PDB file of C-alpha atoms in Angstrom:
ATOM      1  CA  UNK A   1      81.992 124.483  26.632  1.00  0.00           C
ATOM      2  CA  UNK A   2      80.893 122.528  23.646  1.00  0.00           C
ATOM      3  CA  UNK A   3      77.134 124.119  24.365  1.00  0.00           C
ATOM      4  CA  UNK A   4      78.375 127.539  24.606  1.00  0.00           C
ATOM      5  CA  UNK A   5      80.681 126.865  20.833  1.00  0.00           C
ATOM      6  CA  UNK A   6      77.069 125.689  19.811  1.00  0.00           C
ATOM      7  CA  UNK A   7      75.462 129.180  20.569  1.00  0.00           C
ATOM      8  CA  UNK A   8      78.560 130.693  18.937  1.00  0.00           C
ATOM      9  CA  UNK A   9      77.954 128.714  15.851  1.00  0.00           C
ATOM     10  CA  UNK A  10      81.443 127.439  16.445  1.00  0.00           C
ATOM     11  CA  UNK A  11      80.824 124.104  15.182  1.00  0.00           C
ATOM     12  CA  UNK A  12      83.946 122.470  15.117  1.00  0.00           C
ATOM     13  CA  UNK A  13      85.391 123.973  18.193  1.00  0.00           C
ATOM     14  CA  UNK A  14      81.809 122.696  20.081  1.00  0.00           C
ATOM     15  CA  UNK A  15      82.383 119.028  18.193  1.00  0.00           C
ATOM     16  CA  UNK A  16      85.985 118.382  19.641  1.00  0.00           C
ATOM     17  CA  UNK A  17      84.894 119.736  22.842  1.00  0.00           C
ATOM     18  CA  UNK A  18      81.975 117.075  23.090  1.00  0.00           C
ATOM     19  CA  UNK A  19      83.999 114.172  21.490  1.00  0.00           C
ATOM     20  CA  UNK A  20      86.378 115.196  24.689  1.00  0.00           C
ATOM     21  CA  UNK A  21      83.877 115.248  27.102  1.00  0.00           C
ATOM     22  CA  UNK A  22      82.175 111.954  25.640  1.00  0.00           C
ATOM     23  CA  UNK A  23      85.259 110.471  26.353  1.00  0.00           C
ATOM     24  CA  UNK A  24      85.690 111.682  29.805  1.00  0.00           C
ATOM     25  CA  UNK A  25      81.907 110.051  29.885  1.00  0.00           C
ATOM     26  CA  UNK A  26      82.863 106.982  28.637  1.00  0.00           C
ATOM     27  CA  UNK A  27      85.745 106.412  31.262  1.00  0.00           C
ATOM     28  CA  UNK A  28      83.589 106.989  34.191  1.00  0.00           C
ATOM     29  CA  UNK A  29      80.625 104.814  32.834  1.00  0.00           C
ATOM     30  CA  UNK A  30      78.495 108.029  32.886  1.00  0.00           C
ATOM     31  CA  UNK A  31      75.237 106.495  30.630  1.00  0.00           C
ATOM     32  CA  UNK A  32      73.253 109.407  31.067  1.00  0.00           C
ATOM     33  CA  UNK A  33      76.007 111.602  30.129  1.00  0.00           C
ATOM     34  CA  UNK A  34      76.806 109.570  26.813  1.00  0.00           C
ATOM     35  CA  UNK A  35      73.127 109.680  25.884  1.00  0.00           C
ATOM     36  CA  UNK A  36      73.973 113.557  26.486  1.00  0.00           C
ATOM     37  CA  UNK A  37      76.715 114.219  24.646  1.00  0.00           C
ATOM     38  CA  UNK A  38      75.748 111.958  21.629  1.00  0.00           C
ATOM     39  CA  UNK A  39      72.609 114.043  21.491  1.00  0.00           C
ATOM     40  CA  UNK A  40      74.493 117.199  21.505  1.00  0.00           C
ATOM     41  CA  UNK A  41      76.640 115.882  19.081  1.00  0.00           C
ATOM     42  CA  UNK A  42      73.548 115.179  16.935  1.00  0.00           C
ATOM     43  CA  UNK A  43      72.227 118.675  17.382  1.00  0.00           C
ATOM     44  CA  UNK A  44      75.280 119.448  15.688  1.00  0.00           C
ATOM     45  CA  UNK A  45      75.140 117.511  13.206  1.00  0.00           C
ATOM     46  CA  UNK A  46      71.199 118.637  12.270  1.00  0.00           C
ATOM     47  CA  UNK A  47      72.758 122.424  12.266  1.00  0.00           C
ATOM     48  CA  UNK A  48      75.356 121.317   9.571  1.00  0.00           C
ATOM     49  CA  UNK A  49      72.746 119.555   7.690  1.00  0.00           C
ATOM     50  CA  UNK A  50      74.287 116.470   8.008  1.00  0.00           C
ATOM     51  CA  UNK A  51      71.348 114.068   8.543  1.00  0.00           C
ATOM     52  CA  UNK A  52      73.464 111.124   8.068  1.00  0.00           C
ATOM     53  CA  UNK A  53      75.924 111.767  11.453  1.00  0.00           C
ATOM     54  CA  UNK A  54      72.620 113.175  12.805  1.00  0.00           C
ATOM     55  CA  UNK A  55      70.932 110.033  12.702  1.00  0.00           C
ATOM     56  CA  UNK A  56      73.992 108.182  13.573  1.00  0.00           C
ATOM     57  CA  UNK A  57      74.513 109.554  17.213  1.00  0.00           C
ATOM     58  CA  UNK A  58      70.354 109.737  17.729  1.00  0.00           C
ATOM     59  CA  UNK A  59      70.278 105.940  17.376  1.00  0.00           C
ATOM     60  CA  UNK A  60      73.166 105.862  19.571  1.00  0.00           C
ATOM     61  CA  UNK A  61      71.667 107.834  22.511  1.00  0.00           C
ATOM     62  CA  UNK A  62      68.039 106.627  21.436  1.00  0.00           C
ATOM     63  CA  UNK A  63      69.794 102.689  22.016  1.00  0.00           C
ATOM     64  CA  UNK A  64      71.609 103.753  25.400  1.00  0.00           C
ATOM     65  CA  UNK A  65      68.747 105.186  27.143  1.00  0.00           C
ATOM     66  CA  UNK A  66      66.316 102.084  26.485  1.00  0.00           C
ATOM     67  CA  UNK A  67      68.906 100.236  28.082  1.00  0.00           C
ATOM     68  CA  UNK A  68      68.472 102.211  31.291  1.00  0.00           C
ATOM     69  CA  UNK A  69      65.266 102.594  31.447  1.00  0.00           C
TER      70      UNK A  69
END
């Protein structure tokens, strides 16, 4: 749902959907899914020209992926 909202440029709704997904993924400890959600949030922040938030989410995703590898 979040990515559909991104394609429709409904970024606020996309953020909410992806954050909901992120919360669920954290509860079930789906680490790859968490990294995916964080990357999706970073991409939205880039689209919104919010480099600071994009960097924040990307660093979290990168750290998590490094732990997995």
